[in-house]
mmCIF file of C-alpha atoms in Angstrom:
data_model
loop_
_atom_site.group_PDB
_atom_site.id
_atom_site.type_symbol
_atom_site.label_atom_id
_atom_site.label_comp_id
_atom_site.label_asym_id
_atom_site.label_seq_id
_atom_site.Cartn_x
_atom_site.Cartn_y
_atom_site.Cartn_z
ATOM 1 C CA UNK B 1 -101.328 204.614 105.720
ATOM 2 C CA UNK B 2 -103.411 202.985 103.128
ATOM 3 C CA UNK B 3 -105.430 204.632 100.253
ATOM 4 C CA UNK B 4 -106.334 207.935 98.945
ATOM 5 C CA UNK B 5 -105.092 209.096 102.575
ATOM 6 C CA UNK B 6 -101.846 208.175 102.032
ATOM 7 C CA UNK B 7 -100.187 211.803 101.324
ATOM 8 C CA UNK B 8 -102.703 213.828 103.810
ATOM 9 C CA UNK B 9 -101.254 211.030 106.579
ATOM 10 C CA UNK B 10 -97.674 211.681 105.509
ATOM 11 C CA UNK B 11 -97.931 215.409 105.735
ATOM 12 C CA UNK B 12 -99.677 215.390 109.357
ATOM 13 C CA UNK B 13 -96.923 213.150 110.540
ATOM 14 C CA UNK B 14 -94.242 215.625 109.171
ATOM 15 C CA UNK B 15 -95.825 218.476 110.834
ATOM 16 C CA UNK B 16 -96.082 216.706 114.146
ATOM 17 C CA UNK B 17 -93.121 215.127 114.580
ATOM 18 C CA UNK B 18 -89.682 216.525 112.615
ATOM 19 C CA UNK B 19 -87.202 214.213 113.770
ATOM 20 C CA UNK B 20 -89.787 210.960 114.396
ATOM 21 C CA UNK B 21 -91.262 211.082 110.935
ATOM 22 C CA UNK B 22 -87.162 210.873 109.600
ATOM 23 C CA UNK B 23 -87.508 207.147 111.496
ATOM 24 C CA UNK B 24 -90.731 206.146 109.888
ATOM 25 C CA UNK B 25 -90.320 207.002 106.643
ATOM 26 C CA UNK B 26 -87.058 204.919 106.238
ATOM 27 C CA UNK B 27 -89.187 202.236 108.011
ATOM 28 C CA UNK B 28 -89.300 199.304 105.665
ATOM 29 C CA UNK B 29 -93.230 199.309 104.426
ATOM 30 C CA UNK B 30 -94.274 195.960 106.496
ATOM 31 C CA UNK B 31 -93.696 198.383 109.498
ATOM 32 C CA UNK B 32 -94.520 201.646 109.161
ATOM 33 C CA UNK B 33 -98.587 201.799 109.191
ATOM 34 C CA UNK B 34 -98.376 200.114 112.051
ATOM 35 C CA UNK B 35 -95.702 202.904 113.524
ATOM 36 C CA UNK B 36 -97.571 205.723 111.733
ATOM 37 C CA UNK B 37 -100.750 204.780 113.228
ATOM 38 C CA UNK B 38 -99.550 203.759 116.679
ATOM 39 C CA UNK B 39 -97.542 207.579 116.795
ATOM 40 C CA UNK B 40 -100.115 209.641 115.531
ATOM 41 C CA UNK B 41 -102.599 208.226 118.193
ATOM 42 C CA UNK B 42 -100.480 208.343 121.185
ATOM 43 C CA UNK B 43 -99.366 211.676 119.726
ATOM 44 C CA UNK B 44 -102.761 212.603 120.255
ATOM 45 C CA UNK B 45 -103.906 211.468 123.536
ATOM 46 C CA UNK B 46 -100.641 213.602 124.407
ATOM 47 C CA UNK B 47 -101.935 216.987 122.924
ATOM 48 C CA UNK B 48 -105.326 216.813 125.154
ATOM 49 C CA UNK B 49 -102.945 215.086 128.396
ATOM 50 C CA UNK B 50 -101.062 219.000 127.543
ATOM 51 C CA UNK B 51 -103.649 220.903 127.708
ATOM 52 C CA UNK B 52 -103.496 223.137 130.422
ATOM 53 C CA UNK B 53 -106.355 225.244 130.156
ATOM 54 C CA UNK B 54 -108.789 222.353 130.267
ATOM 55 C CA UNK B 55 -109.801 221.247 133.961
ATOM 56 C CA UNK B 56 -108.079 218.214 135.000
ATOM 57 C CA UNK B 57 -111.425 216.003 135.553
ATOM 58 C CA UNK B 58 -112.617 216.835 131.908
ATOM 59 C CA UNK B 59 -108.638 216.002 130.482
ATOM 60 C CA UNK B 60 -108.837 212.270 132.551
ATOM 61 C CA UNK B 61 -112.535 212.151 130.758
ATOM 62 C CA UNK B 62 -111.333 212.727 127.655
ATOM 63 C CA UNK B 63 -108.492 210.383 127.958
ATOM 64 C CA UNK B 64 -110.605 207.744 129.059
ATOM 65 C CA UNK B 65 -112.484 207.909 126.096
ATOM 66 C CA UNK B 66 -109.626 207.795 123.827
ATOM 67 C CA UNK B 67 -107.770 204.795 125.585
ATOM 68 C CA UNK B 68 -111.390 202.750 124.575
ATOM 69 C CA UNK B 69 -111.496 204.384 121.040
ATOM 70 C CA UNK B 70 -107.622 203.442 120.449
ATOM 71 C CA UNK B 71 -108.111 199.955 122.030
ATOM 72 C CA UNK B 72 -111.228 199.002 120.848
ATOM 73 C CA UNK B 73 -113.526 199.214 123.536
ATOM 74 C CA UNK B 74 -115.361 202.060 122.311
ATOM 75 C CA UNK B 75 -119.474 201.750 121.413
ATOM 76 C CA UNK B 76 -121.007 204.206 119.106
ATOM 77 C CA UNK B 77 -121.952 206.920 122.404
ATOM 78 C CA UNK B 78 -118.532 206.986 122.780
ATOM 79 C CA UNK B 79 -116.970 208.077 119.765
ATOM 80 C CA UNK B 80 -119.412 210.789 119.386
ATOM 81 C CA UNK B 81 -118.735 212.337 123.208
ATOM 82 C CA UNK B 82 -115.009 211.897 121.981
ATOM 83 C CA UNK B 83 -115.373 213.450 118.380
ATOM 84 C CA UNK B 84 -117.041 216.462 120.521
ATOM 85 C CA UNK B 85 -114.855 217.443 122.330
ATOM 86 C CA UNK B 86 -111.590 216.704 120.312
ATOM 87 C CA UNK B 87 -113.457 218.728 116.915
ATOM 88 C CA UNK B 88 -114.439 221.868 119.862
ATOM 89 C CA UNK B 89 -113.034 223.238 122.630
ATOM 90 C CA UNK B 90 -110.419 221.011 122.948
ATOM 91 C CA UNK B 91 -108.716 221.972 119.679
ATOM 92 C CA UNK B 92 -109.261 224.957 119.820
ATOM 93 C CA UNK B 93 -107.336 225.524 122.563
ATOM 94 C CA UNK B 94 -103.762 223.843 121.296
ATOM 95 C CA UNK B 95 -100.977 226.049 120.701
ATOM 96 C CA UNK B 96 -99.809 224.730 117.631
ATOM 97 C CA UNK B 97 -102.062 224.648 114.220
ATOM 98 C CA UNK B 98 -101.059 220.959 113.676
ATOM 99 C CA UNK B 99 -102.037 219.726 117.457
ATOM 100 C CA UNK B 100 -105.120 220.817 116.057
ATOM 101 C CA UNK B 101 -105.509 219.679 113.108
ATOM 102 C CA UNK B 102 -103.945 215.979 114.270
ATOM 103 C CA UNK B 103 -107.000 216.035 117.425
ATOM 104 C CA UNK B 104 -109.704 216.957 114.761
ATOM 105 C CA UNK B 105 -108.198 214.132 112.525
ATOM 106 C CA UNK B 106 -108.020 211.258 115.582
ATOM 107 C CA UNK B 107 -110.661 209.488 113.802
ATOM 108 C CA UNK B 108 -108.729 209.173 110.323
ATOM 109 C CA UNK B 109 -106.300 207.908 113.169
ATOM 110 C CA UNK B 110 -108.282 205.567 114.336
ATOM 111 C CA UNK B 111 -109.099 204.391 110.907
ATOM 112 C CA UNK B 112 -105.250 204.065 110.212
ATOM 113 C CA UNK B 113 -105.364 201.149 112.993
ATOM 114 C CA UNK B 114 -108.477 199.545 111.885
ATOM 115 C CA UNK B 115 -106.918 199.010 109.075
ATOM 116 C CA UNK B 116 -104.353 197.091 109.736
ATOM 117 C CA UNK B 117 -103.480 193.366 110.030
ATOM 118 C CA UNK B 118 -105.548 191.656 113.025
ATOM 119 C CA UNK B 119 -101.793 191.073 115.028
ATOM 120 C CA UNK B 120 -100.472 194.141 114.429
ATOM 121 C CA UNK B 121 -103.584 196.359 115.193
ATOM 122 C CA UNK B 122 -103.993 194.007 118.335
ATOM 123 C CA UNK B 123 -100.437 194.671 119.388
ATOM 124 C CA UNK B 124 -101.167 198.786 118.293
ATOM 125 C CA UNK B 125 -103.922 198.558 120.751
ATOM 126 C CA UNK B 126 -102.224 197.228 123.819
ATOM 127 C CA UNK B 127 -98.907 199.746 123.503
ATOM 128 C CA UNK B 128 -101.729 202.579 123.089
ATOM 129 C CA UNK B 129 -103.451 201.237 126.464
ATOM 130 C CA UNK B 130 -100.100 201.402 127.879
ATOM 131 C CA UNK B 131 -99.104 204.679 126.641
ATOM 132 C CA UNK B 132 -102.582 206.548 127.798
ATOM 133 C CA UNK B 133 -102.842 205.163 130.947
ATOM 134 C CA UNK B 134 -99.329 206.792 132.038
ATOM 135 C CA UNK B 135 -100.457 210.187 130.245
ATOM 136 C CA UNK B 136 -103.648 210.295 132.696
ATOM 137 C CA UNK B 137 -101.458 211.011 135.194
ATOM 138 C CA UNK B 138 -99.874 214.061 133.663
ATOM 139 C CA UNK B 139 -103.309 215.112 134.342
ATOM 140 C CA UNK B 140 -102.357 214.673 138.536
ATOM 141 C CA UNK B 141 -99.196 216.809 138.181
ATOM 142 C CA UNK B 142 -96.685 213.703 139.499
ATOM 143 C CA UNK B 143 -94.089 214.570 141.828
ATOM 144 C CA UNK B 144 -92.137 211.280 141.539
ATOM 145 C CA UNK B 145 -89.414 211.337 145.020
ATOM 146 C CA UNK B 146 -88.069 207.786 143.791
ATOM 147 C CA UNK B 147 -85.822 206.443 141.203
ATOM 148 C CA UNK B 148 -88.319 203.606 140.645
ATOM 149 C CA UNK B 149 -90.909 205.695 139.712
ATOM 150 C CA UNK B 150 -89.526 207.906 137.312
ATOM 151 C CA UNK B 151 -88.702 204.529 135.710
ATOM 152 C CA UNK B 152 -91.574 202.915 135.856
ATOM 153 C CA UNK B 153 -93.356 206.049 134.345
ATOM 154 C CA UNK B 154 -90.220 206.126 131.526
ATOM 155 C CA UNK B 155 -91.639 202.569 130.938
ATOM 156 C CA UNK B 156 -95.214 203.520 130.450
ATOM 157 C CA UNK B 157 -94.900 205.965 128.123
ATOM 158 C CA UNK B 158 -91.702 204.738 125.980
ATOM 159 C CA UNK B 159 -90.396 201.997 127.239
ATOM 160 C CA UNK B 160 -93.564 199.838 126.331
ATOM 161 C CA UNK B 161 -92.829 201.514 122.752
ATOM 162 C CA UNK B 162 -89.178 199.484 122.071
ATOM 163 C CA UNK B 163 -90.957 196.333 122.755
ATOM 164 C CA UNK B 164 -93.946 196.877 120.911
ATOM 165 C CA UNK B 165 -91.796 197.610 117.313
ATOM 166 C CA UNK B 166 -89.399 194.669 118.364
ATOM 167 C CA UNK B 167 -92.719 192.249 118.486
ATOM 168 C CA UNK B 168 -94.185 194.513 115.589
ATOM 169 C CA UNK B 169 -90.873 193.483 113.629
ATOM 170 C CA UNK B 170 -90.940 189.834 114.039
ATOM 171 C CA UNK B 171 -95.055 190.073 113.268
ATOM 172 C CA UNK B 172 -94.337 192.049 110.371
ATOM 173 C CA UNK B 173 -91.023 190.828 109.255
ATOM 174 C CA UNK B 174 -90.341 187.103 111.004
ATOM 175 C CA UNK B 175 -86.879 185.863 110.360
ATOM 176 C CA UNK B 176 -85.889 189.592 108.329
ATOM 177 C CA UNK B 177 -85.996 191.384 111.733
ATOM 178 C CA UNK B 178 -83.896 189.740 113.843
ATOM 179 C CA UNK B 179 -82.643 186.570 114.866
ATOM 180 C CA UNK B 180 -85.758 184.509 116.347
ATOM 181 C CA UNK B 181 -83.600 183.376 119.616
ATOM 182 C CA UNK B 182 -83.011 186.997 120.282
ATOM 183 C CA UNK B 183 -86.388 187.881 120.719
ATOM 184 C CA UNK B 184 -86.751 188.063 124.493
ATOM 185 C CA UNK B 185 -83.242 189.785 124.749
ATOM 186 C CA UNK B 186 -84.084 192.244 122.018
ATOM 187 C CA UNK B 187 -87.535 192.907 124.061
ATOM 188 C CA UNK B 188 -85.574 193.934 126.786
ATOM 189 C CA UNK B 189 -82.649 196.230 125.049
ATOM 190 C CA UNK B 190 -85.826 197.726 123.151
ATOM 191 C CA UNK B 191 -87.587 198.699 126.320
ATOM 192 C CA UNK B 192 -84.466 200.157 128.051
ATOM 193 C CA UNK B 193 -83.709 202.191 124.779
ATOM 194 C CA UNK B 194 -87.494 203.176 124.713
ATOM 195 C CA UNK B 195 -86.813 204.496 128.121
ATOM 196 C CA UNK B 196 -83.496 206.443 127.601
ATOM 197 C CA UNK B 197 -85.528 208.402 124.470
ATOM 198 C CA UNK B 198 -87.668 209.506 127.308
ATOM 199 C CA UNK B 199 -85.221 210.260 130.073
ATOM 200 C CA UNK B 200 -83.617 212.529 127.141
ATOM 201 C CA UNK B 201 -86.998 214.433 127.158
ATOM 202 C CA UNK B 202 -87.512 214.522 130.442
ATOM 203 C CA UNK B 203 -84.309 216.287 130.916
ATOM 204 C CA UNK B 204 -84.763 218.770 128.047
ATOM 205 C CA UNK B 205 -87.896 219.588 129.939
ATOM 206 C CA UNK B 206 -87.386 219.611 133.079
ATOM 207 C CA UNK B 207 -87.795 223.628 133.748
ATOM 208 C CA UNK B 208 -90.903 223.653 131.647
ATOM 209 C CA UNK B 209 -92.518 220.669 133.527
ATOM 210 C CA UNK B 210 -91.416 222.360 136.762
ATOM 211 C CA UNK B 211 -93.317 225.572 135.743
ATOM 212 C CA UNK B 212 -96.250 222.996 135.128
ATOM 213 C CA UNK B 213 -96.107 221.623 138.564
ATOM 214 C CA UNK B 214 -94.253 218.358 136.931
ATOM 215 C CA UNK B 215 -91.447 216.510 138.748
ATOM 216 C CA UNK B 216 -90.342 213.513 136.729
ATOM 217 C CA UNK B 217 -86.737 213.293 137.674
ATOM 218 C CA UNK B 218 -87.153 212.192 141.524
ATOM 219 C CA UNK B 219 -83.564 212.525 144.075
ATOM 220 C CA UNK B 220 -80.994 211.475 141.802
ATOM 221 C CA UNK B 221 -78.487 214.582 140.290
ATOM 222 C CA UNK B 222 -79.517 215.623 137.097
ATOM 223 C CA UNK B 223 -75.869 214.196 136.293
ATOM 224 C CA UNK B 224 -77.186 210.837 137.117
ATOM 225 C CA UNK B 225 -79.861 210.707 134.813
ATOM 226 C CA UNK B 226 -77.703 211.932 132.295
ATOM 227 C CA UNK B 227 -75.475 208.941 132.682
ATOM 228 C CA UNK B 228 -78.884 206.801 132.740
ATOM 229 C CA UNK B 229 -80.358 208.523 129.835
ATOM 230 C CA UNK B 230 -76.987 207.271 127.999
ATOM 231 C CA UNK B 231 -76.279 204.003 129.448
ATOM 232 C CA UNK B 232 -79.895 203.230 128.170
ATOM 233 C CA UNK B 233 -79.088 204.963 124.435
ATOM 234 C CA UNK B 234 -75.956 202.795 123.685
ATOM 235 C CA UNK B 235 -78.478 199.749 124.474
ATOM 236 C CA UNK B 236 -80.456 200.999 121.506
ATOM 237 C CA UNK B 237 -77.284 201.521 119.586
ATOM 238 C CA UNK B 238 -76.576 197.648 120.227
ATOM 239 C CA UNK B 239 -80.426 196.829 119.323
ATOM 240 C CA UNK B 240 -80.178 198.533 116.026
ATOM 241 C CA UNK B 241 -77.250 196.825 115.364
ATOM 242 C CA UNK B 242 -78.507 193.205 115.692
ATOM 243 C CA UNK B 243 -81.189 194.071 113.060
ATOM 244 C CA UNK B 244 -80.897 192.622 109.705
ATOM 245 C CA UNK B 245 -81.732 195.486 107.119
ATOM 246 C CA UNK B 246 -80.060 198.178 106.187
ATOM 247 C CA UNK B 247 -83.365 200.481 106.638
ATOM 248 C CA UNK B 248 -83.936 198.546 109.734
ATOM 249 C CA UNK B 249 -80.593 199.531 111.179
ATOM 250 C CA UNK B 250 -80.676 203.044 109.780
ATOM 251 C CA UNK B 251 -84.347 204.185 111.410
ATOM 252 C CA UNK B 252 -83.736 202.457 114.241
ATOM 253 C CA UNK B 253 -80.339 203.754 114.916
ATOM 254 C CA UNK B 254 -81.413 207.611 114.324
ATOM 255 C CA UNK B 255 -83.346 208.504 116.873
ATOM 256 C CA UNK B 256 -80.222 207.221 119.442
ATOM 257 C CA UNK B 257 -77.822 209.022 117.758
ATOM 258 C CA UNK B 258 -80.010 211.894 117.344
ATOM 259 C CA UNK B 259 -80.811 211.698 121.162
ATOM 260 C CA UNK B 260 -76.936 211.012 122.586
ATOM 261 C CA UNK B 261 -76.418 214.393 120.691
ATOM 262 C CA UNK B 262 -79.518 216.344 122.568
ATOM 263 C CA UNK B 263 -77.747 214.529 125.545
ATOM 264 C CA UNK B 264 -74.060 216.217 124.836
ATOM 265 C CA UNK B 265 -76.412 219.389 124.783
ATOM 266 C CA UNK B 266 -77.814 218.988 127.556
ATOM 267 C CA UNK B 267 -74.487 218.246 129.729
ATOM 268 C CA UNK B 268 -73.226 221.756 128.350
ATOM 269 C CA UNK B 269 -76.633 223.650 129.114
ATOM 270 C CA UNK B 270 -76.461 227.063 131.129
ATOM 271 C CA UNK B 271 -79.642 227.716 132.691
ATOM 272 C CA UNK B 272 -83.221 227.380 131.499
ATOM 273 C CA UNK B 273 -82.423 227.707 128.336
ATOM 274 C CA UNK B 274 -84.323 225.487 125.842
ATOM 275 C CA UNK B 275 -81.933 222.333 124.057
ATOM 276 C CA UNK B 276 -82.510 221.898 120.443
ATOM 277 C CA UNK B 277 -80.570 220.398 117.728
ATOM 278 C CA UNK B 278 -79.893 222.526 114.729
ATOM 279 C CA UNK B 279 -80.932 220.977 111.093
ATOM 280 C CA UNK B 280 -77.233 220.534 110.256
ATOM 281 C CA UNK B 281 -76.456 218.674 113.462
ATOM 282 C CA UNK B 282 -79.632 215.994 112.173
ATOM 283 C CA UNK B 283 -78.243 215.748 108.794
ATOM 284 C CA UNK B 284 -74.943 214.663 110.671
ATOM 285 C CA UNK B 285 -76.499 212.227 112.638
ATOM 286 C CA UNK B 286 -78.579 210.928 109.739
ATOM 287 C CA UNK B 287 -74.775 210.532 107.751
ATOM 288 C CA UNK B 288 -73.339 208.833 110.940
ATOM 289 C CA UNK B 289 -76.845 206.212 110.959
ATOM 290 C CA UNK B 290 -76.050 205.753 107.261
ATOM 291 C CA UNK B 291 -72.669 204.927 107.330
ATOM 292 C CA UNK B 292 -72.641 202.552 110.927
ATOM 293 C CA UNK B 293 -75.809 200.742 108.719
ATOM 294 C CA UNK B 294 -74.301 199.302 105.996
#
């Protein structure tokens, strides 16, 4: 977030993301464009994979278009098909006033990347083509039957996020991430705690994705995931604690804490009912990051 655009970019990531913008804005500065950028786009490509009143086809279109943009790969014709429809119908019809202002603002986005150091918008560019490829087929309504392919999906969309800020953080940070041996072995714990993050929402969601048409969580109980979803979490608790800042540890160590208490929630659901952590349970877990940081 460089520039003159540095307080408009701060205030759309607030409105999009509550307990995500806590993380990046405790990031040390070497990482957080990078992480600002990165969430904002895939954020994004999200909104229009969402969109339920556009027609399948045009959604895959439109995602096609912005896995080129966000990698790279786009020519002049193709920005200006994507601006179209991201600035018109497409906006207009998201819910929420800052889906739309974040899909009319994908080129500032885009920008954001540009901007950055040639490894880390390089290594931006191949989580994004990751990320979007797995939210095209959102677009298919999955109906996953096997473990292996809620997994693999869990992978694609957050996995691939844990080891793209572990190679972010040596990029950005060399010897002041982590221990250089670890590398490969913090790759892995990162990608495992990526993917508990997203079991968590999968089954926080799991009665709205139904109503969608979505099956994520294939056989398995629901209690099994659960067990998964925190097996997975205490990996990033061990991940965070090999880093080697304090904000390192602290933003990295949030988001598990934050998501082993959705988890707690979760086991204790009755019903449908929709899981959400009040404000004073996130100022608890952002005391209990503080103090298991130092």
């Amino acid at each position: 977030m460089a520039g003159a655009n540095l307080s408009a970019d701060d205030a759309l990531l607030r409105e999009v993301s509550r307990s995500f913008y806590l993380t990046i804005h405790h990031l040390p500065e070497a990482m957080r464009p990078a992480i600002a950028a990165g969430y904002l786009l895939a954020r994004a490509s999200d909104s229009v994979a969402d969109t339920s009143t556009a027609p399948p086809a045009q959604r895959r279109a439109v995602l096609g278009l912005m896995r080129c943009a966000a990698t790279g790969r786009a020519d002049a014709d193709d920005l200006e098909r994507l601006f179209m429809q991201l600035s018109g119908p497409l906006a207009q019809a998201q819910p929420k006033a800052e889906e739309y202002r974040l899909l009319r603002r994908f080129g500032d986005c885009l920008l954001m990347a540009e901007e950055l150091p040639a490894q880390q918008r390089t290594l931006v560019r191949e989580v994004l083509g990751t990320i979007i490829a797995a939210q095209a087929e959102d677009t298919e309504a999955p109906q996953y039957t096997e473990a292996a392919e809620t997994l693999r999906y869990a992978d694609a969309v957050a996995g691939c996020v844990g080891v793209f800020w572990t190679r972010l953080g040596y990029a950005a940070m060399g010897e002041q991430f982590a221990d250089p041996a670890e590398q490969e072995l913090m790759e892995q714990a990162g990608l495992r705690y990526g993917r508990g993050l997203q079991l968590i929402n999968m089954l926080r969601d799991e009665e709205e994705d139904a109503a969608r048409g979505r099956r994520y969580l294939a056989g398995a109980s629901r209690e099994l995931w659960c067990d998964r979803a925190e097996r997975y979490l205490r990996d990033g608790v061990d991940y965070a604690r090999r880093l080697r800042t304090f904000r390192l540890r602290f933003a990295t160590l949030l988001p598990a804490l934050l998501g082993l208490r959705t988890l707690r929630l979760l086991r204790r659901r009755k019903g449908a009912e929709r899981v959400k952590i009040s404000r004073a349970a996130v100022y608890r877990c952002m005391l209990a990051a503080l103090l298991r940081s130092l």
